[in-house]
Every structure is written in structure tokens, then in C-alpha cells.
JSON list of C-alpha atoms in Angstrom, two decimals:
[
{"chain": "A", "resi": 1, "resn": "MET", "atom": "CA", "xyz": [-72.12, -272.92, -72.98]},
{"chain": "A", "resi": 2, "resn": "THR", "atom": "CA", "xyz": [-75.40, -271.02, -73.45]},
{"chain": "A", "resi": 3, "resn": "ASP", "atom": "CA", "xyz": [-75.58, -267.31, -72.68]},
{"chain": "A", "resi": 4, "resn": "ARG", "atom": "CA", "xyz": [-76.69, -266.62, -69.12]},
{"chain": "A", "resi": 5, "resn": "GLN", "atom": "CA", "xyz": [-78.77, -263.64, -68.09]},
{"chain": "A", "resi": 6, "resn": "THR", "atom": "CA", "xyz": [-76.67, -260.93, -66.52]},
{"chain": "A", "resi": 7, "resn": "TYR", "atom": "CA", "xyz": [-78.09, -258.42, -64.06]},
{"chain": "A", "resi": 8, "resn": "ARG", "atom": "CA", "xyz": [-76.17, -255.24, -63.23]},
{"chain": "A", "resi": 9, "resn": "LYS", "atom": "CA", "xyz": [-76.50, -253.67, -59.80]},
{"chain": "A", "resi": 10, "resn": "GLY", "atom": "CA", "xyz": [-74.25, -250.64, -59.67]},
{"chain": "A", "resi": 11, "resn": "PRO", "atom": "CA", "xyz": [-70.70, -251.85, -60.25]},
{"chain": "A", "resi": 12, "resn": "VAL", "atom": "CA", "xyz": [-71.69, -255.47, -59.51]},
{"chain": "A", "resi": 13, "resn": "PHE", "atom": "CA", "xyz": [-73.13, -257.99, -61.97]},
{"chain": "A", "resi": 14, "resn": "LEU", "atom": "CA", "xyz": [-75.21, -260.99, -60.92]},
{"chain": "A", "resi": 15, "resn": "ARG", "atom": "CA", "xyz": [-76.35, -264.21, -62.58]},
{"chain": "A", "resi": 16, "resn": "GLY", "atom": "CA", "xyz": [-78.58, -267.18, -61.82]},
{"chain": "A", "resi": 17, "resn": "THR", "atom": "CA", "xyz": [-79.98, -267.37, -58.30]},
{"chain": "A", "resi": 18, "resn": "GLN", "atom": "CA", "xyz": [-78.17, -264.15, -57.36]},
{"chain": "A", "resi": 19, "resn": "ILE", "atom": "CA", "xyz": [-80.52, -262.02, -59.49]},
{"chain": "A", "resi": 20, "resn": "PRO", "atom": "CA", "xyz": [-82.83, -260.10, -57.08]},
{"chain": "A", "resi": 21, "resn": "ARG", "atom": "CA", "xyz": [-86.60, -259.92, -57.38]},
{"chain": "A", "resi": 22, "resn": "GLN", "atom": "CA", "xyz": [-86.57, -256.14, -56.90]},
{"chain": "A", "resi": 23, "resn": "THR", "atom": "CA", "xyz": [-84.31, -253.35, -58.09]},
{"chain": "A", "resi": 24, "resn": "SER", "atom": "CA", "xyz": [-82.62, -251.15, -55.49]},
{"chain": "A", "resi": 25, "resn": "ASP", "atom": "CA", "xyz": [-85.00, -248.32, -56.37]},
{"chain": "A", "resi": 26, "resn": "ALA", "atom": "CA", "xyz": [-88.07, -250.54, -55.98]},
{"chain": "A", "resi": 27, "resn": "SER", "atom": "CA", "xyz": [-86.89, -251.78, -52.59]},
{"chain": "A", "resi": 28, "resn": "LEU", "atom": "CA", "xyz": [-86.17, -248.25, -51.36]},
{"chain": "A", "resi": 29, "resn": "LEU", "atom": "CA", "xyz": [-89.57, -246.91, -52.46]},
{"chain": "A", "resi": 30, "resn": "SER", "atom": "CA", "xyz": [-91.68, -249.88, -51.38]},
{"chain": "A", "resi": 31, "resn": "ALA", "atom": "CA", "xyz": [-94.47, -248.83, -49.00]},
{"chain": "A", "resi": 32, "resn": "THR", "atom": "CA", "xyz": [-94.58, -252.34, -47.51]},
{"chain": "A", "resi": 33, "resn": "GLU", "atom": "CA", "xyz": [-90.90, -252.56, -46.65]},
{"chain": "A", "resi": 34, "resn": "ARG", "atom": "CA", "xyz": [-90.29, -253.31, -42.98]},
{"chain": "A", "resi": 35, "resn": "SER", "atom": "CA", "xyz": [-87.81, -251.41, -40.86]},
{"chain": "A", "resi": 36, "resn": "ASP", "atom": "CA", "xyz": [-85.48, -254.42, -40.66]},
{"chain": "A", "resi": 37, "resn": "TRP", "atom": "CA", "xyz": [-83.15, -252.84, -43.18]},
{"chain": "A", "resi": 38, "resn": "LEU", "atom": "CA", "xyz": [-82.15, -250.26, -40.58]},
{"chain": "A", "resi": 39, "resn": "HIS", "atom": "CA", "xyz": [-80.44, -253.08, -38.71]},
{"chain": "A", "resi": 40, "resn": "ALA", "atom": "CA", "xyz": [-79.75, -255.73, -41.35]},
{"chain": "A", "resi": 41, "resn": "ASP", "atom": "CA", "xyz": [-78.62, -253.32, -44.06]},
{"chain": "A", "resi": 42, "resn": "PRO", "atom": "CA", "xyz": [-77.08, -250.26, -42.38]},
{"chain": "A", "resi": 43, "resn": "TRP", "atom": "CA", "xyz": [-75.03, -249.41, -45.44]},
{"chain": "A", "resi": 44, "resn": "ARG", "atom": "CA", "xyz": [-77.91, -248.34, -47.70]},
{"chain": "A", "resi": 45, "resn": "VAL", "atom": "CA", "xyz": [-77.41, -244.63, -47.02]},
{"chain": "A", "resi": 46, "resn": "LEU", "atom": "CA", "xyz": [-73.71, -245.00, -47.66]},
{"chain": "A", "resi": 47, "resn": "ARG", "atom": "CA", "xyz": [-74.42, -246.82, -50.95]},
{"chain": "A", "resi": 48, "resn": "ILE", "atom": "CA", "xyz": [-76.60, -243.91, -52.03]},
{"chain": "A", "resi": 49, "resn": "GLN", "atom": "CA", "xyz": [-73.88, -241.50, -50.99]},
{"chain": "A", "resi": 50, "resn": "SER", "atom": "CA", "xyz": [-71.29, -243.51, -52.88]},
{"chain": "A", "resi": 51, "resn": "GLU", "atom": "CA", "xyz": [-73.28, -243.20, -56.12]},
{"chain": "A", "resi": 52, "resn": "PHE", "atom": "CA", "xyz": [-73.12, -239.43, -55.88]},
{"chain": "A", "resi": 53, "resn": "VAL", "atom": "CA", "xyz": [-69.42, -239.49, -54.99]},
{"chain": "A", "resi": 54, "resn": "GLU", "atom": "CA", "xyz": [-68.57, -241.84, -57.86]},
{"chain": "A", "resi": 55, "resn": "GLY", "atom": "CA", "xyz": [-70.69, -239.88, -60.31]},
{"chain": "A", "resi": 56, "resn": "PHE", "atom": "CA", "xyz": [-69.22, -236.53, -59.33]},
{"chain": "A", "resi": 57, "resn": "GLY", "atom": "CA", "xyz": [-65.72, -237.97, -59.43]},
{"chain": "A", "resi": 58, "resn": "ALA", "atom": "CA", "xyz": [-66.13, -239.48, -62.88]},
{"chain": "A", "resi": 59, "resn": "LEU", "atom": "CA", "xyz": [-67.88, -236.53, -64.50]},
{"chain": "A", "resi": 60, "resn": "ALA", "atom": "CA", "xyz": [-66.39, -233.45, -62.82]},
{"chain": "A", "resi": 61, "resn": "GLU", "atom": "CA", "xyz": [-63.87, -232.78, -65.58]},
{"chain": "A", "resi": 62, "resn": "ILE", "atom": "CA", "xyz": [-65.70, -233.90, -68.73]},
{"chain": "A", "resi": 63, "resn": "GLY", "atom": "CA", "xyz": [-66.15, -230.32, -69.93]},
{"chain": "A", "resi": 64, "resn": "PRO", "atom": "CA", "xyz": [-69.13, -228.94, -71.86]},
{"chain": "A", "resi": 65, "resn": "ALA", "atom": "CA", "xyz": [-71.65, -231.65, -72.74]},
{"chain": "A", "resi": 66, "resn": "ILE", "atom": "CA", "xyz": [-75.20, -232.09, -74.02]},
{"chain": "A", "resi": 67, "resn": "SER", "atom": "CA", "xyz": [-77.53, -234.93, -73.01]},
{"chain": "A", "resi": 68, "resn": "VAL", "atom": "CA", "xyz": [-79.48, -236.81, -75.65]},
{"chain": "A", "resi": 69, "resn": "PHE", "atom": "CA", "xyz": [-82.57, -238.71, -74.53]},
{"chain": "A", "resi": 70, "resn": "GLY", "atom": "CA", "xyz": [-84.77, -241.14, -76.46]},
{"chain": "A", "resi": 71, "resn": "SER", "atom": "CA", "xyz": [-86.24, -244.60, -76.68]},
{"chain": "A", "resi": 72, "resn": "ALA", "atom": "CA", "xyz": [-84.21, -247.74, -76.02]},
{"chain": "A", "resi": 73, "resn": "ARG", "atom": "CA", "xyz": [-86.56, -249.51, -78.46]},
{"chain": "A", "resi": 74, "resn": "THR", "atom": "CA", "xyz": [-85.57, -247.60, -81.59]},
{"chain": "A", "resi": 75, "resn": "LYS", "atom": "CA", "xyz": [-84.21, -249.93, -84.27]},
{"chain": "A", "resi": 76, "resn": "ARG", "atom": "CA", "xyz": [-81.00, -249.22, -86.14]},
{"chain": "A", "resi": 77, "resn": "GLU", "atom": "CA", "xyz": [-82.87, -249.05, -89.46]},
{"chain": "A", "resi": 78, "resn": "ASP", "atom": "CA", "xyz": [-85.21, -246.34, -88.13]},
{"chain": "A", "resi": 79, "resn": "PRO", "atom": "CA", "xyz": [-84.50, -242.93, -89.74]},
{"chain": "A", "resi": 80, "resn": "ALA", "atom": "CA", "xyz": [-84.61, -241.41, -86.26]},
{"chain": "A", "resi": 81, "resn": "TYR", "atom": "CA", "xyz": [-81.61, -243.55, -85.27]},
{"chain": "A", "resi": 82, "resn": "ARG", "atom": "CA", "xyz": [-79.56, -241.96, -88.02]},
{"chain": "A", "resi": 83, "resn": "LEU", "atom": "CA", "xyz": [-80.87, -238.53, -87.04]},
{"chain": "A", "resi": 84, "resn": "ALA", "atom": "CA", "xyz": [-79.64, -239.02, -83.47]},
{"chain": "A", "resi": 85, "resn": "GLU", "atom": "CA", "xyz": [-76.21, -239.99, -84.84]},
{"chain": "A", "resi": 86, "resn": "GLU", "atom": "CA", "xyz": [-76.09, -236.82, -86.93]},
{"chain": "A", "resi": 87, "resn": "ILE", "atom": "CA", "xyz": [-77.08, -234.65, -83.97]},
{"chain": "A", "resi": 88, "resn": "ALA", "atom": "CA", "xyz": [-74.36, -236.17, -81.79]},
{"chain": "A", "resi": 89, "resn": "THR", "atom": "CA", "xyz": [-71.80, -235.67, -84.56]},
{"chain": "A", "resi": 90, "resn": "GLY", "atom": "CA", "xyz": [-72.86, -232.03, -84.85]},
{"chain": "A", "resi": 91, "resn": "LEU", "atom": "CA", "xyz": [-72.56, -231.52, -81.10]},
{"chain": "A", "resi": 92, "resn": "VAL", "atom": "CA", "xyz": [-69.03, -232.93, -81.08]},
{"chain": "A", "resi": 93, "resn": "ARG", "atom": "CA", "xyz": [-68.04, -230.69, -83.98]},
{"chain": "A", "resi": 94, "resn": "SER", "atom": "CA", "xyz": [-69.40, -227.76, -81.96]},
{"chain": "A", "resi": 95, "resn": "GLY", "atom": "CA", "xyz": [-67.12, -228.66, -79.05]},
{"chain": "A", "resi": 96, "resn": "TYR", "atom": "CA", "xyz": [-69.47, -230.67, -76.84]},
{"chain": "A", "resi": 97, "resn": "GLY", "atom": "CA", "xyz": [-69.39, -234.15, -75.40]},
{"chain": "A", "resi": 98, "resn": "VAL", "atom": "CA", "xyz": [-72.54, -236.28, -75.52]},
{"chain": "A", "resi": 99, "resn": "ILE", "atom": "CA", "xyz": [-74.24, -237.88, -72.52]},
{"chain": "A", "resi": 100, "resn": "THR", "atom": "CA", "xyz": [-76.92, -240.58, -72.81]},
{"chain": "A", "resi": 101, "resn": "GLY", "atom": "CA", "xyz": [-78.46, -243.29, -70.66]},
{"chain": "A", "resi": 102, "resn": "GLY", "atom": "CA", "xyz": [-75.90, -245.66, -72.17]},
{"chain": "A", "resi": 103, "resn": "GLY", "atom": "CA", "xyz": [-78.42, -248.21, -73.46]},
{"chain": "A", "resi": 104, "resn": "PRO", "atom": "CA", "xyz": [-79.57, -249.32, -76.93]},
{"chain": "A", "resi": 105, "resn": "GLY", "atom": "CA", "xyz": [-81.79, -247.50, -79.43]},
{"chain": "A", "resi": 106, "resn": "MET", "atom": "CA", "xyz": [-81.56, -243.72, -79.50]},
{"chain": "A", "resi": 107, "resn": "MET", "atom": "CA", "xyz": [-78.94, -243.77, -76.76]},
{"chain": "A", "resi": 108, "resn": "GLU", "atom": "CA", "xyz": [-76.70, -246.06, -78.79]},
{"chain": "A", "resi": 109, "resn": "ALA", "atom": "CA", "xyz": [-77.19, -243.86, -81.86]},
{"chain": "A", "resi": 110, "resn": "ALA", "atom": "CA", "xyz": [-76.10, -240.71, -80.03]},
{"chain": "A", "resi": 111, "resn": "ASN", "atom": "CA", "xyz": [-73.13, -242.44, -78.41]},
{"chain": "A", "resi": 112, "resn": "LYS", "atom": "CA", "xyz": [-72.13, -243.83, -81.80]},
{"chain": "A", "resi": 113, "resn": "GLY", "atom": "CA", "xyz": [-72.29, -240.42, -83.44]},
{"chain": "A", "resi": 114, "resn": "ALA", "atom": "CA", "xyz": [-70.16, -238.88, -80.71]},
{"chain": "A", "resi": 115, "resn": "HIS", "atom": "CA", "xyz": [-67.65, -241.73, -80.58]},
{"chain": "A", "resi": 116, "resn": "GLU", "atom": "CA", "xyz": [-67.13, -241.91, -84.34]},
{"chain": "A", "resi": 117, "resn": "ALA", "atom": "CA", "xyz": [-66.74, -238.13, -84.53]},
{"chain": "A", "resi": 118, "resn": "GLY", "atom": "CA", "xyz": [-63.88, -238.33, -82.04]},
{"chain": "A", "resi": 119, "resn": "GLY", "atom": "CA", "xyz": [-65.75, -236.68, -79.17]},
{"chain": "A", "resi": 120, "resn": "LEU", "atom": "CA", "xyz": [-66.46, -237.76, -75.62]},
{"chain": "A", "resi": 121, "resn": "SER", "atom": "CA", "xyz": [-69.26, -240.34, -75.45]},
{"chain": "A", "resi": 122, "resn": "VAL", "atom": "CA", "xyz": [-70.71, -240.79, -71.95]},
{"chain": "A", "resi": 123, "resn": "GLY", "atom": "CA", "xyz": [-73.25, -243.37, -70.76]},
{"chain": "A", "resi": 124, "resn": "LEU", "atom": "CA", "xyz": [-75.11, -243.21, -67.45]},
{"chain": "A", "resi": 125, "resn": "GLY", "atom": "CA", "xyz": [-76.64, -246.66, -67.01]},
{"chain": "A", "resi": 126, "resn": "ILE", "atom": "CA", "xyz": [-79.35, -247.70, -64.55]},
{"chain": "A", "resi": 127, "resn": "GLU", "atom": "CA", "xyz": [-80.32, -250.93, -62.79]},
{"chain": "A", "resi": 128, "resn": "LEU", "atom": "CA", "xyz": [-83.52, -252.26, -64.39]},
{"chain": "A", "resi": 129, "resn": "PRO", "atom": "CA", "xyz": [-85.59, -255.45, -63.97]},
{"chain": "A", "resi": 130, "resn": "MET", "atom": "CA", "xyz": [-84.60, -256.41, -67.51]},
{"chain": "A", "resi": 131, "resn": "GLU", "atom": "CA", "xyz": [-80.95, -256.34, -68.54]},
{"chain": "A", "resi": 132, "resn": "GLN", "atom": "CA", "xyz": [-79.90, -253.26, -70.50]},
{"chain": "A", "resi": 133, "resn": "SER", "atom": "CA", "xyz": [-76.16, -253.40, -71.03]},
{"chain": "A", "resi": 134, "resn": "MET", "atom": "CA", "xyz": [-73.98, -250.40, -71.81]},
{"chain": "A", "resi": 135, "resn": "ASN", "atom": "CA", "xyz": [-73.71, -249.96, -75.57]},
{"chain": "A", "resi": 136, "resn": "GLU", "atom": "CA", "xyz": [-70.36, -250.44, -77.27]},
{"chain": "A", "resi": 137, "resn": "TYR", "atom": "CA", "xyz": [-69.94, -246.77, -78.22]},
{"chain": "A", "resi": 138, "resn": "VAL", "atom": "CA", "xyz": [-69.71, -245.48, -74.64]},
{"chain": "A", "resi": 139, "resn": "ASP", "atom": "CA", "xyz": [-66.21, -244.27, -73.77]},
{"chain": "A", "resi": 140, "resn": "LEU", "atom": "CA", "xyz": [-66.99, -243.26, -70.18]},
{"chain": "A", "resi": 141, "resn": "GLY", "atom": "CA", "xyz": [-69.71, -245.28, -68.48]},
{"chain": "A", "resi": 142, "resn": "ILE", "atom": "CA", "xyz": [-71.19, -245.34, -64.99]},
{"chain": "A", "resi": 143, "resn": "ASN", "atom": "CA", "xyz": [-73.90, -247.72, -63.75]},
{"chain": "A", "resi": 144, "resn": "PHE", "atom": "CA", "xyz": [-76.32, -246.43, -61.12]},
{"chain": "A", "resi": 145, "resn": "ARG", "atom": "CA", "xyz": [-78.66, -248.23, -58.73]},
{"chain": "A", "resi": 146, "resn": "TYR", "atom": "CA", "xyz": [-80.86, -245.21, -58.06]},
{"chain": "A", "resi": 147, "resn": "PHE", "atom": "CA", "xyz": [-82.70, -243.08, -60.60]},
{"chain": "A", "resi": 148, "resn": "PHE", "atom": "CA", "xyz": [-82.45, -239.93, -58.49]},
{"chain": "A", "resi": 149, "resn": "ALA", "atom": "CA", "xyz": [-78.65, -240.12, -58.36]},
{"chain": "A", "resi": 150, "resn": "ARG", "atom": "CA", "xyz": [-78.49, -240.70, -62.11]},
{"chain": "A", "resi": 151, "resn": "LYS", "atom": "CA", "xyz": [-80.87, -237.82, -62.85]},
{"chain": "A", "resi": 152, "resn": "THR", "atom": "CA", "xyz": [-78.73, -235.48, -60.78]},
{"chain": "A", "resi": 153, "resn": "MET", "atom": "CA", "xyz": [-75.74, -236.29, -63.00]},
{"chain": "A", "resi": 154, "resn": "PHE", "atom": "CA", "xyz": [-77.71, -235.57, -66.18]},
{"chain": "A", "resi": 155, "resn": "VAL", "atom": "CA", "xyz": [-78.74, -232.14, -64.95]},
{"chain": "A", "resi": 156, "resn": "LYS", "atom": "CA", "xyz": [-75.49, -231.17, -63.23]},
{"chain": "A", "resi": 157, "resn": "TYR", "atom": "CA", "xyz": [-73.17, -232.06, -66.10]},
{"chain": "A", "resi": 158, "resn": "SER", "atom": "CA", "xyz": [-75.29, -231.11, -69.12]},
{"chain": "A", "resi": 159, "resn": "ASP", "atom": "CA", "xyz": [-75.51, -227.72, -70.78]},
{"chain": "A", "resi": 160, "resn": "GLY", "atom": "CA", "xyz": [-78.70, -228.66, -72.61]},
{"chain": "A", "resi": 161, "resn": "PHE", "atom": "CA", "xyz": [-81.04, -231.52, -73.51]},
{"chain": "A", "resi": 162, "resn": "VAL", "atom": "CA", "xyz": [-81.88, -232.97, -76.92]},
{"chain": "A", "resi": 163, "resn": "VAL", "atom": "CA", "xyz": [-85.04, -235.08, -76.69]},
{"chain": "A", "resi": 164, "resn": "MET", "atom": "CA", "xyz": [-85.59, -237.67, -79.40]},
{"chain": "A", "resi": 165, "resn": "PRO", "atom": "CA", "xyz": [-88.81, -239.72, -79.74]},
{"chain": "A", "resi": 166, "resn": "GLY", "atom": "CA", "xyz": [-89.24, -241.92, -76.68]},
{"chain": "A", "resi": 167, "resn": "GLY", "atom": "CA", "xyz": [-91.62, -243.35, -74.11]},
{"chain": "A", "resi": 168, "resn": "PHE", "atom": "CA", "xyz": [-92.35, -242.84, -70.42]},
{"chain": "A", "resi": 169, "resn": "GLY", "atom": "CA", "xyz": [-88.68, -242.62, -69.44]},
{"chain": "A", "resi": 170, "resn": "THR", "atom": "CA", "xyz": [-88.03, -239.94, -72.03]},
{"chain": "A", "resi": 171, "resn": "LEU", "atom": "CA", "xyz": [-91.12, -238.00, -70.92]},
{"chain": "A", "resi": 172, "resn": "ASP", "atom": "CA", "xyz": [-89.94, -238.23, -67.32]},
{"chain": "A", "resi": 173, "resn": "GLU", "atom": "CA", "xyz": [-86.57, -236.74, -68.23]},
{"chain": "A", "resi": 174, "resn": "LEU", "atom": "CA", "xyz": [-88.22, -234.08, -70.40]},
{"chain": "A", "resi": 175, "resn": "PHE", "atom": "CA", "xyz": [-90.71, -232.82, -67.82]},
{"chain": "A", "resi": 176, "resn": "GLU", "atom": "CA", "xyz": [-88.30, -232.99, -64.92]},
{"chain": "A", "resi": 177, "resn": "SER", "atom": "CA", "xyz": [-85.85, -230.78, -66.81]},
{"chain": "A", "resi": 178, "resn": "ILE", "atom": "CA", "xyz": [-88.58, -228.30, -67.74]},
{"chain": "A", "resi": 179, "resn": "THR", "atom": "CA", "xyz": [-89.78, -228.19, -64.14]},
{"chain": "A", "resi": 180, "resn": "LEU", "atom": "CA", "xyz": [-86.28, -227.45, -62.88]},
{"chain": "A", "resi": 181, "resn": "VAL", "atom": "CA", "xyz": [-85.92, -224.59, -65.35]},
{"chain": "A", "resi": 182, "resn": "GLN", "atom": "CA", "xyz": [-89.43, -223.24, -64.69]},
{"chain": "A", "resi": 183, "resn": "THR", "atom": "CA", "xyz": [-88.85, -223.21, -60.92]},
{"chain": "A", "resi": 184, "resn": "ARG", "atom": "CA", "xyz": [-85.35, -221.74, -61.38]},
{"chain": "A", "resi": 185, "resn": "LYS", "atom": "CA", "xyz": [-83.63, -224.63, -59.70]},
{"chain": "A", "resi": 186, "resn": "VAL", "atom": "CA", "xyz": [-81.20, -224.64, -62.63]},
{"chain": "A", "resi": 187, "resn": "ASP", "atom": "CA", "xyz": [-80.13, -222.09, -65.20]},
{"chain": "A", "resi": 188, "resn": "SER", "atom": "CA", "xyz": [-82.44, -221.82, -68.18]},
{"chain": "A", "resi": 189, "resn": "PHE", "atom": "CA", "xyz": [-80.63, -224.36, -70.28]},
{"chain": "A", "resi": 190, "resn": "PRO", "atom": "CA", "xyz": [-82.06, -225.24, -73.69]},
{"chain": "A", "resi": 191, "resn": "VAL", "atom": "CA", "xyz": [-84.42, -228.18, -74.28]},
{"chain": "A", "resi": 192, "resn": "VAL", "atom": "CA", "xyz": [-85.11, -229.15, -77.89]},
{"chain": "A", "resi": 193, "resn": "LEU", "atom": "CA", "xyz": [-87.61, -231.77, -79.07]},
{"chain": "A", "resi": 194, "resn": "VAL", "atom": "CA", "xyz": [-86.68, -233.47, -82.33]},
{"chain": "A", "resi": 195, "resn": "GLY", "atom": "CA", "xyz": [-89.55, -234.49, -84.61]},
{"chain": "A", "resi": 196, "resn": "ARG", "atom": "CA", "xyz": [-92.61, -232.28, -85.12]},
{"chain": "A", "resi": 197, "resn": "GLU", "atom": "CA", "xyz": [-94.74, -235.23, -86.19]},
{"chain": "A", "resi": 198, "resn": "TYR", "atom": "CA", "xyz": [-93.90, -237.08, -82.98]},
{"chain": "A", "resi": 199, "resn": "TRP", "atom": "CA", "xyz": [-93.96, -234.22, -80.47]},
{"chain": "A", "resi": 200, "resn": "GLY", "atom": "CA", "xyz": [-96.46, -231.87, -82.12]},
{"chain": "A", "resi": 201, "resn": "GLY", "atom": "CA", "xyz": [-99.52, -233.40, -80.43]},
{"chain": "A", "resi": 202, "resn": "LEU", "atom": "CA", "xyz": [-97.93, -233.10, -76.99]},
{"chain": "A", "resi": 203, "resn": "VAL", "atom": "CA", "xyz": [-97.00, -229.47, -77.54]},
{"chain": "A", "resi": 204, "resn": "ASP", "atom": "CA", "xyz": [-100.51, -228.71, -78.83]},
{"chain": "A", "resi": 205, "resn": "TRP", "atom": "CA", "xyz": [-101.97, -230.31, -75.69]},
{"chain": "A", "resi": 206, "resn": "ILE", "atom": "CA", "xyz": [-99.66, -228.28, -73.47]},
{"chain": "A", "resi": 207, "resn": "ARG", "atom": "CA", "xyz": [-100.80, -225.13, -75.24]},
{"chain": "A", "resi": 208, "resn": "SER", "atom": "CA", "xyz": [-104.51, -225.90, -75.28]},
{"chain": "A", "resi": 209, "resn": "SER", "atom": "CA", "xyz": [-104.93, -227.69, -71.94]},
{"chain": "A", "resi": 210, "resn": "LEU", "atom": "CA", "xyz": [-102.18, -226.45, -69.62]},
{"chain": "A", "resi": 211, "resn": "LEU", "atom": "CA", "xyz": [-101.93, -222.89, -70.88]},
{"chain": "A", "resi": 212, "resn": "GLY", "atom": "CA", "xyz": [-105.63, -222.76, -71.73]},
{"chain": "A", "resi": 213, "resn": "SER", "atom": "CA", "xyz": [-106.53, -223.73, -68.16]},
{"chain": "A", "resi": 214, "resn": "GLY", "atom": "CA", "xyz": [-104.05, -221.32, -66.61]},
{"chain": "A", "resi": 215, "resn": "MET", "atom": "CA", "xyz": [-101.85, -224.10, -65.24]},
{"chain": "A", "resi": 216, "resn": "ILE", "atom": "CA", "xyz": [-98.73, -222.60, -66.82]},
{"chain": "A", "resi": 217, "resn": "ALA", "atom": "CA", "xyz": [-97.76, -219.11, -67.96]},
{"chain": "A", "resi": 218, "resn": "SER", "atom": "CA", "xyz": [-97.43, -218.15, -71.62]},
{"chain": "A", "resi": 219, "resn": "GLN", "atom": "CA", "xyz": [-93.65, -217.75, -71.25]},
{"chain": "A", "resi": 220, "resn": "ASP", "atom": "CA", "xyz": [-93.40, -221.38, -70.12]},
{"chain": "A", "resi": 221, "resn": "LEU", "atom": "CA", "xyz": [-94.06, -222.41, -73.72]},
{"chain": "A", "resi": 222, "resn": "ASP", "atom": "CA", "xyz": [-90.71, -220.85, -74.58]},
{"chain": "A", "resi": 223, "resn": "LEU", "atom": "CA", "xyz": [-88.99, -223.60, -72.57]},
{"chain": "A", "resi": 224, "resn": "LEU", "atom": "CA", "xyz": [-89.62, -226.00, -75.46]},
{"chain": "A", "resi": 225, "resn": "ARG", "atom": "CA", "xyz": [-88.42, -225.80, -79.05]},
{"chain": "A", "resi": 226, "resn": "VAL", "atom": "CA", "xyz": [-89.53, -228.35, -81.63]},
{"chain": "A", "resi": 227, "resn": "VAL", "atom": "CA", "xyz": [-87.39, -229.00, -84.72]},
{"chain": "A", "resi": 228, "resn": "ASP", "atom": "CA", "xyz": [-87.09, -231.59, -87.47]},
{"chain": "A", "resi": 229, "resn": "THR", "atom": "CA", "xyz": [-83.46, -231.59, -88.61]},
{"chain": "A", "resi": 230, "resn": "ALA", "atom": "CA", "xyz": [-80.13, -232.34, -86.98]},
{"chain": "A", "resi": 231, "resn": "ALA", "atom": "CA", "xyz": [-78.79, -228.93, -87.98]},
{"chain": "A", "resi": 232, "resn": "GLU", "atom": "CA", "xyz": [-81.72, -227.15, -86.28]},
{"chain": "A", "resi": 233, "resn": "ALA", "atom": "CA", "xyz": [-81.35, -229.20, -83.11]},
{"chain": "A", "resi": 234, "resn": "VAL", "atom": "CA", "xyz": [-77.60, -228.58, -82.85]},
{"chain": "A", "resi": 235, "resn": "GLU", "atom": "CA", "xyz": [-77.91, -224.88, -83.65]},
{"chain": "A", "resi": 236, "resn": "TYR", "atom": "CA", "xyz": [-80.60, -224.29, -81.02]},
{"chain": "A", "resi": 237, "resn": "VAL", "atom": "CA", "xyz": [-79.11, -226.28, -78.17]},
{"chain": "A", "resi": 238, "resn": "VAL", "atom": "CA", "xyz": [-75.55, -225.01, -78.73]},
{"chain": "A", "resi": 239, "resn": "ALA", "atom": "CA", "xyz": [-76.69, -221.37, -78.91]},
{"chain": "A", "resi": 240, "resn": "GLY", "atom": "CA", "xyz": [-78.62, -221.82, -75.67]},
{"chain": "A", "resi": 241, "resn": "ALA", "atom": "CA", "xyz": [-75.76, -223.61, -73.97]},
{"chain": "A", "resi": 242, "resn": "GLN", "atom": "CA", "xyz": [-73.30, -220.89, -74.90]},
{"chain": "A", "resi": 243, "resn": "ARG", "atom": "CA", "xyz": [-75.55, -218.28, -73.31]},
{"chain": "A", "resi": 244, "resn": "ILE", "atom": "CA", "xyz": [-75.17, -220.19, -70.02]},
{"chain": "A", "resi": 245, "resn": "ARG", "atom": "CA", "xyz": [-71.47, -220.95, -70.43]},
{"chain": "A", "resi": 246, "resn": "PRO", "atom": "CA", "xyz": [-70.20, -217.96, -72.45]},
{"chain": "A", "resi": 247, "resn": "THR", "atom": "CA", "xyz": [-66.67, -219.22, -72.93]},
{"chain": "A", "resi": 248, "resn": "SER", "atom": "CA", "xyz": [-66.34, -221.12, -76.19]},
{"chain": "A", "resi": 249, "resn": "PRO", "atom": "CA", "xyz": [-65.67, -224.85, -75.68]},
{"chain": "A", "resi": 250, "resn": "GLU", "atom": "CA", "xyz": [-62.24, -225.97, -76.79]}
]
């Protein structure tokens, strides 16, 4: 029997004619959606609520953890893949679990590093138009329908963010976290960018364009730290995390 495409929608998986044309997020945010769902689908609000309840229930007792973000497209032979593994290993040895988006690429690398080091390896998956299954190194995995519920879990249960090279999704996670810190919606947890060659141009643009035009304050630049090595990334994010949660992780 040939492999069939599998589509994950929260805890449910679908195949064949059951695969929807839109994700749950896309349907919710569609400007053209009619009001029929208020009558035909009265459980939508409860489904959203259930994602928060399930996420809080699964993650409430995971202990200190750091989120690692990065591209799903990174190949295993890429040096950055190995670097993400090393960072995750270092975080586990420092007493932290590792949280990722649960997919392939950089996420797989970080989950692998955490899992093989004997630490907690968490994956927060998301419903996407293309299948992105949970990688094999995730020990605790949750699949979400809605990005906003998933993002809440990243922020609520992380003591810091490590940002590996990535695309639009990684940038979204990066700037949302910085905005939350800048506006004091969350404690000033550490955000470290790994790879000066990759991130240097972005940081230069932030300095020259945003700061240069008065769109941000000079102290906002301190919200970002750029490093090149696993040791630097672990040292910075752990030191920052321990300032927020002073008790040493067990």
C-alpha cells in the first residue's frame, strides 16, 4: 500500500477526502467567512478554549525550560543543525528542558540534543496546509489548531528564547517575544540570536533604521544578543533565565 498524505488537525488526523481546504486558523481569520458558523459550528469557541486547557494541563509542571526556534528546512548535514543539538545539550546540562515547534530541521536538532542528553524534549506542533509531523525526538508533544494558543504556550512556559537561523515563522516568534518584553507584558527574559553572519544584517538594520529613525529607544537594542557558539548561547540565555527565576533548577 502506498503512503497516504496525513493531515493533523489538533488531536485528529485526516486522510483522503477528509483533508480540509483551509486550516482552522485560516477559516477563523477569513474576512469573507459568513456568519453561518455561529449556528452550524457553535463549538468553535469551546475548541479554542480546549486548546488552552490542554496546553496548560500538559505543560504546567514541566519545570524550567528554554524555547529553541529555527527553520524547518535546515538539513541534517548543515553545521547549524549540529549547533542546535549542542545548544540543547548544554541547556539540559544546565537544568533546563527544551521546547520547540516539534517539526523537522532546527526543531528536530534541538529536540534531539535534549532527548539524547536525558532532558525533557517538548514539541508544540501546529496545523499547517502541508503536513509537518512531530519529530521522533519529542518526548512530550501537543498539536495545536491555532497559532495564538500555541504562541501563548511558548511564552508562558519558557524562561528564554534561543533563535537559530530561520524564515518568516522564526522572525514572527522573534519579534513577538521582543515586543512582549519591550511593552512589559512579560518579564525581561533573554533572547539570543545564534549566528552573526546570518543575523548581523538584521541587527544592523534595526540599529540604523529603527533606532536611527527614533522608532525604538537605544535600550531596546539590549533586548537582543547575537552569538556564534553553543557555549555563548547557553551561557547568555541561562544567566538571563536565572535572573527571572532565581532558584537554581534541579
